[in-house]
Amino acid sequence: MEEALSLAAQAAAAGEIPVGAVVVENGKIIGRGRNRREEQEDVAAHAEIEAIRDAAKRKGDWRLNGCELYVTLEPCAMCCGAILHARLDRVVFGAYDAIAGAVVSKATLLDGTLAPAPQVVGGLCAAESERLLQNFFAERRKTIDKADTVSI
């Protein structure tokens, strides 16, 4: 999770929502990703998707059986779909997402209803993940507030 947090910090530094993810196989990181939606102008450039793509490329197979995904924020519906299709065995996430979380917060897409369910662990390093997100959005609000200020 430390590497995912580092990737989240890199995303924040690049002006992206700070979410980072890694795919692990046999204790070794085989895929890394961070949010890049603004950079790539791609709605699908979420950290989880980036990490899954990187892992599949390195492994030479889109099937990631036996692999685990560590991500700093509860995955959204799109990312849950990718997780299921990639056949990941386990998903570990940090902060819960009350707005778009599709693992437990707003929906339960990894519960085994749609496809065999990965094991899910939530709340690992949640405080660190939440701090990155809160700091990012606090800074963003300051920028927006300054831009909305009218000078006379």
PDB file of C-alpha atoms in Angstrom:
ATOM      1  CA  MET A   1       0.000   0.000   0.000  1.00  0.00           C
ATOM      2  CA  GLU A   2       2.995   2.270   0.516  1.00  0.00           C
ATOM      3  CA  GLU A   3       3.696   2.242  -3.220  1.00  0.00           C
ATOM      4  CA  ALA A   4       0.039   2.992  -3.988  1.00  0.00           C
ATOM      5  CA  LEU A   5       0.179   5.968  -1.599  1.00  0.00           C
ATOM      6  CA  SER A   6       3.346   7.181  -3.309  1.00  0.00           C
ATOM      7  CA  LEU A   7       1.617   6.954  -6.696  1.00  0.00           C
ATOM      8  CA  ALA A   8      -1.371   8.846  -5.270  1.00  0.00           C
ATOM      9  CA  ALA A   9       0.964  11.628  -4.127  1.00  0.00           C
ATOM     10  CA  GLN A  10       2.452  11.737  -7.642  1.00  0.00           C
ATOM     11  CA  ALA A  11      -1.060  12.080  -9.063  1.00  0.00           C
ATOM     12  CA  ALA A  12      -1.783  15.006  -6.734  1.00  0.00           C
ATOM     13  CA  ALA A  13       1.478  16.704  -7.722  1.00  0.00           C
ATOM     14  CA  ALA A  14       0.389  16.392 -11.362  1.00  0.00           C
ATOM     15  CA  GLY A  15      -3.002  17.975 -10.609  1.00  0.00           C
ATOM     16  CA  GLU A  16      -4.901  14.686 -10.659  1.00  0.00           C
ATOM     17  CA  ILE A  17      -7.186  13.367  -7.942  1.00  0.00           C
ATOM     18  CA  PRO A  18      -4.720  11.499  -5.684  1.00  0.00           C
ATOM     19  CA  VAL A  19      -5.434   7.837  -6.227  1.00  0.00           C
ATOM     20  CA  GLY A  20      -2.725   5.247  -6.718  1.00  0.00           C
ATOM     21  CA  ALA A  21      -2.862   1.501  -7.307  1.00  0.00           C
ATOM     22  CA  VAL A  22      -0.581  -1.489  -7.641  1.00  0.00           C
ATOM     23  CA  VAL A  23      -1.118  -5.076  -8.723  1.00  0.00           C
ATOM     24  CA  VAL A  24       0.855  -7.641  -6.754  1.00  0.00           C
ATOM     25  CA  GLU A  25       1.669 -11.231  -7.664  1.00  0.00           C
ATOM     26  CA  ASN A  26       3.493 -13.496  -5.219  1.00  0.00           C
ATOM     27  CA  GLY A  27       4.503 -10.499  -3.112  1.00  0.00           C
ATOM     28  CA  LYS A  28       5.980  -8.590  -6.081  1.00  0.00           C
ATOM     29  CA  ILE A  29       4.520  -5.492  -7.726  1.00  0.00           C
ATOM     30  CA  ILE A  30       3.809  -6.258 -11.381  1.00  0.00           C
ATOM     31  CA  GLY A  31       1.598  -3.277 -12.213  1.00  0.00           C
ATOM     32  CA  ARG A  32       1.462   0.372 -11.187  1.00  0.00           C
ATOM     33  CA  GLY A  33      -1.044   3.103 -11.876  1.00  0.00           C
ATOM     34  CA  ARG A  34      -2.185   6.509 -10.784  1.00  0.00           C
ATOM     35  CA  ASN A  35      -5.014   8.739 -11.883  1.00  0.00           C
ATOM     36  CA  ARG A  36      -4.225  10.335 -15.255  1.00  0.00           C
ATOM     37  CA  ARG A  37      -7.664  11.485 -16.496  1.00  0.00           C
ATOM     38  CA  GLU A  38      -6.636  15.108 -16.985  1.00  0.00           C
ATOM     39  CA  GLU A  39      -3.217  14.263 -18.394  1.00  0.00           C
ATOM     40  CA  GLN A  40      -4.568  11.756 -20.914  1.00  0.00           C
ATOM     41  CA  GLU A  41      -7.977  13.402 -21.387  1.00  0.00           C
ATOM     42  CA  ASP A  42      -9.386   9.923 -20.837  1.00  0.00           C
ATOM     43  CA  VAL A  43     -12.303   9.201 -18.546  1.00  0.00           C
ATOM     44  CA  ALA A  44     -11.038   5.623 -18.092  1.00  0.00           C
ATOM     45  CA  ALA A  45      -7.550   6.623 -16.920  1.00  0.00           C
ATOM     46  CA  HIS A  46      -8.198   5.668 -13.301  1.00  0.00           C
ATOM     47  CA  ALA A  47      -5.397   4.320 -11.141  1.00  0.00           C
ATOM     48  CA  GLU A  48      -6.908   0.825 -11.021  1.00  0.00           C
ATOM     49  CA  ILE A  49      -7.264   0.599 -14.802  1.00  0.00           C
ATOM     50  CA  GLU A  50      -3.706   1.846 -15.289  1.00  0.00           C
ATOM     51  CA  ALA A  51      -2.342  -0.723 -12.806  1.00  0.00           C
ATOM     52  CA  ILE A  52      -4.364  -3.571 -14.337  1.00  0.00           C
ATOM     53  CA  ARG A  53      -3.183  -2.651 -17.848  1.00  0.00           C
ATOM     54  CA  ASP A  54       0.430  -2.429 -16.695  1.00  0.00           C
ATOM     55  CA  ALA A  55       0.222  -5.803 -14.926  1.00  0.00           C
ATOM     56  CA  ALA A  56      -1.423  -7.498 -17.906  1.00  0.00           C
ATOM     57  CA  LYS A  57       1.249  -6.132 -20.243  1.00  0.00           C
ATOM     58  CA  ARG A  58       4.082  -7.284 -17.982  1.00  0.00           C
ATOM     59  CA  LYS A  59       2.482 -10.661 -17.381  1.00  0.00           C
ATOM     60  CA  GLY A  60       1.594 -11.136 -21.044  1.00  0.00           C
ATOM     61  CA  ASP A  61      -1.967 -12.090 -20.132  1.00  0.00           C
ATOM     62  CA  TRP A  62      -5.077 -10.083 -19.313  1.00  0.00           C
ATOM     63  CA  ARG A  63      -6.080 -12.772 -16.823  1.00  0.00           C
ATOM     64  CA  LEU A  64      -4.664 -11.730 -13.473  1.00  0.00           C
ATOM     65  CA  ASN A  65      -5.651 -14.808 -11.472  1.00  0.00           C
ATOM     66  CA  GLY A  66      -3.503 -15.093  -8.373  1.00  0.00           C
ATOM     67  CA  CYS A  67      -2.970 -11.324  -8.227  1.00  0.00           C
ATOM     68  CA  GLU A  68      -4.036  -8.680  -5.736  1.00  0.00           C
ATOM     69  CA  LEU A  69      -4.927  -5.033  -6.305  1.00  0.00           C
ATOM     70  CA  TYR A  70      -3.990  -2.425  -3.700  1.00  0.00           C
ATOM     71  CA  VAL A  71      -5.644   0.964  -4.248  1.00  0.00           C
ATOM     72  CA  THR A  72      -5.857   4.053  -2.068  1.00  0.00           C
ATOM     73  CA  LEU A  73      -9.579   4.689  -2.684  1.00  0.00           C
ATOM     74  CA  GLU A  74     -12.560   2.350  -2.897  1.00  0.00           C
ATOM     75  CA  PRO A  75     -13.032   1.481  -6.584  1.00  0.00           C
ATOM     76  CA  CYS A  76     -15.865   2.951  -8.663  1.00  0.00           C
ATOM     77  CA  ALA A  77     -18.278   0.913 -10.814  1.00  0.00           C
ATOM     78  CA  MET A  78     -16.048   1.098 -13.910  1.00  0.00           C
ATOM     79  CA  CYS A  79     -13.017  -0.115 -11.989  1.00  0.00           C
ATOM     80  CA  CYS A  80     -15.023  -2.881 -10.312  1.00  0.00           C
ATOM     81  CA  GLY A  81     -15.927  -4.126 -13.790  1.00  0.00           C
ATOM     82  CA  ALA A  82     -12.263  -4.189 -14.767  1.00  0.00           C
ATOM     83  CA  ILE A  83     -11.384  -5.964 -11.513  1.00  0.00           C
ATOM     84  CA  LEU A  84     -13.954  -8.683 -12.187  1.00  0.00           C
ATOM     85  CA  HIS A  85     -12.943  -9.140 -15.823  1.00  0.00           C
ATOM     86  CA  ALA A  86      -9.237  -9.262 -14.910  1.00  0.00           C
ATOM     87  CA  ARG A  87     -10.087 -12.045 -12.436  1.00  0.00           C
ATOM     88  CA  LEU A  88      -8.115 -10.537  -9.566  1.00  0.00           C
ATOM     89  CA  ASP A  89      -8.155 -12.678  -6.426  1.00  0.00           C
ATOM     90  CA  ARG A  90      -8.093  -9.900  -3.867  1.00  0.00           C
ATOM     91  CA  VAL A  91      -8.774  -6.168  -3.640  1.00  0.00           C
ATOM     92  CA  VAL A  92      -7.410  -4.070  -0.787  1.00  0.00           C
ATOM     93  CA  PHE A  93      -8.390  -0.418  -0.611  1.00  0.00           C
ATOM     94  CA  GLY A  94      -7.693   2.499   1.693  1.00  0.00           C
ATOM     95  CA  ALA A  95     -10.329   5.208   1.980  1.00  0.00           C
ATOM     96  CA  TYR A  96     -14.018   4.501   1.564  1.00  0.00           C
ATOM     97  CA  ASP A  97     -15.727   6.573  -1.167  1.00  0.00           C
ATOM     98  CA  ALA A  98     -19.150   7.760  -0.017  1.00  0.00           C
ATOM     99  CA  ILE A  99     -19.809   9.367  -3.415  1.00  0.00           C
ATOM    100  CA  ALA A 100     -18.828   6.737  -5.986  1.00  0.00           C
ATOM    101  CA  GLY A 101     -17.568   3.697  -4.077  1.00  0.00           C
ATOM    102  CA  ALA A 102     -18.920   0.566  -5.732  1.00  0.00           C
ATOM    103  CA  VAL A 103     -17.441  -2.072  -3.417  1.00  0.00           C
ATOM    104  CA  VAL A 104     -19.415  -1.293  -0.243  1.00  0.00           C
ATOM    105  CA  SER A 105     -20.285   2.413   0.019  1.00  0.00           C
ATOM    106  CA  LYS A 106     -22.777   3.047  -2.819  1.00  0.00           C
ATOM    107  CA  ALA A 107     -22.971  -0.376  -4.463  1.00  0.00           C
ATOM    108  CA  THR A 108     -21.650  -3.882  -3.855  1.00  0.00           C
ATOM    109  CA  LEU A 109     -20.368  -4.902  -7.263  1.00  0.00           C
ATOM    110  CA  LEU A 110     -17.674  -7.230  -5.904  1.00  0.00           C
ATOM    111  CA  ASP A 111     -20.115  -9.320  -3.847  1.00  0.00           C
ATOM    112  CA  GLY A 112     -20.181 -12.310  -6.217  1.00  0.00           C
ATOM    113  CA  THR A 113     -23.481 -11.468  -7.904  1.00  0.00           C
ATOM    114  CA  LEU A 114     -21.936 -10.506 -11.263  1.00  0.00           C
ATOM    115  CA  ALA A 115     -18.932 -12.832 -11.339  1.00  0.00           C
ATOM    116  CA  PRO A 116     -16.779 -14.785  -8.912  1.00  0.00           C
ATOM    117  CA  ALA A 117     -15.915 -12.297  -6.200  1.00  0.00           C
ATOM    118  CA  PRO A 118     -12.423 -11.354  -5.176  1.00  0.00           C
ATOM    119  CA  GLN A 119     -11.684 -11.205  -1.482  1.00  0.00           C
ATOM    120  CA  VAL A 120     -12.102  -7.576  -0.356  1.00  0.00           C
ATOM    121  CA  VAL A 121     -10.373  -5.701   2.464  1.00  0.00           C
ATOM    122  CA  GLY A 122     -11.252  -2.063   3.075  1.00  0.00           C
ATOM    123  CA  GLY A 123      -9.692   0.598   5.251  1.00  0.00           C
ATOM    124  CA  LEU A 124      -5.989  -0.295   4.958  1.00  0.00           C
ATOM    125  CA  CYS A 125      -4.022   2.948   5.430  1.00  0.00           C
ATOM    126  CA  ALA A 126      -7.346   4.798   5.257  1.00  0.00           C
ATOM    127  CA  ALA A 127      -6.113   7.802   7.244  1.00  0.00           C
ATOM    128  CA  GLU A 128      -3.183   8.377   4.888  1.00  0.00           C
ATOM    129  CA  SER A 129      -5.391   7.981   1.823  1.00  0.00           C
ATOM    130  CA  GLU A 130      -8.033  10.335   3.226  1.00  0.00           C
ATOM    131  CA  ARG A 131      -5.390  12.922   4.133  1.00  0.00           C
ATOM    132  CA  LEU A 132      -4.087  12.992   0.538  1.00  0.00           C
ATOM    133  CA  LEU A 133      -7.618  13.443  -0.795  1.00  0.00           C
ATOM    134  CA  GLN A 134      -8.600  16.093   1.767  1.00  0.00           C
ATOM    135  CA  ASN A 135      -5.442  18.123   1.163  1.00  0.00           C
ATOM    136  CA  PHE A 136      -5.893  17.922  -2.601  1.00  0.00           C
ATOM    137  CA  PHE A 137      -9.491  19.125  -2.513  1.00  0.00           C
ATOM    138  CA  ALA A 138      -8.722  21.835   0.072  1.00  0.00           C
ATOM    139  CA  GLU A 139      -6.064  23.231  -2.287  1.00  0.00           C
ATOM    140  CA  ARG A 140      -8.398  22.934  -5.248  1.00  0.00           C
ATOM    141  CA  ARG A 141     -11.116  24.875  -3.373  1.00  0.00           C
ATOM    142  CA  LYS A 142      -8.614  27.658  -2.598  1.00  0.00           C
ATOM    143  CA  THR A 143      -7.771  27.945  -6.298  1.00  0.00           C
ATOM    144  CA  ILE A 144     -11.449  27.992  -7.273  1.00  0.00           C
ATOM    145  CA  ASP A 145     -12.275  30.544  -4.551  1.00  0.00           C
ATOM    146  CA  LYS A 146      -9.474  32.847  -5.763  1.00  0.00           C
ATOM    147  CA  ALA A 147     -10.630  32.541  -9.368  1.00  0.00           C
ATOM    148  CA  ASP A 148     -14.192  33.459  -8.366  1.00  0.00           C
ATOM    149  CA  THR A 149     -13.103  36.578  -6.467  1.00  0.00           C
ATOM    150  CA  VAL A 150     -14.024  39.769  -8.307  1.00  0.00           C
ATOM    151  CA  SER A 151     -11.720  42.776  -8.043  1.00  0.00           C
ATOM    152  CA  ILE A 152     -13.220  46.243  -8.051  1.00  0.00           C
TER     153      ILE A 152
END
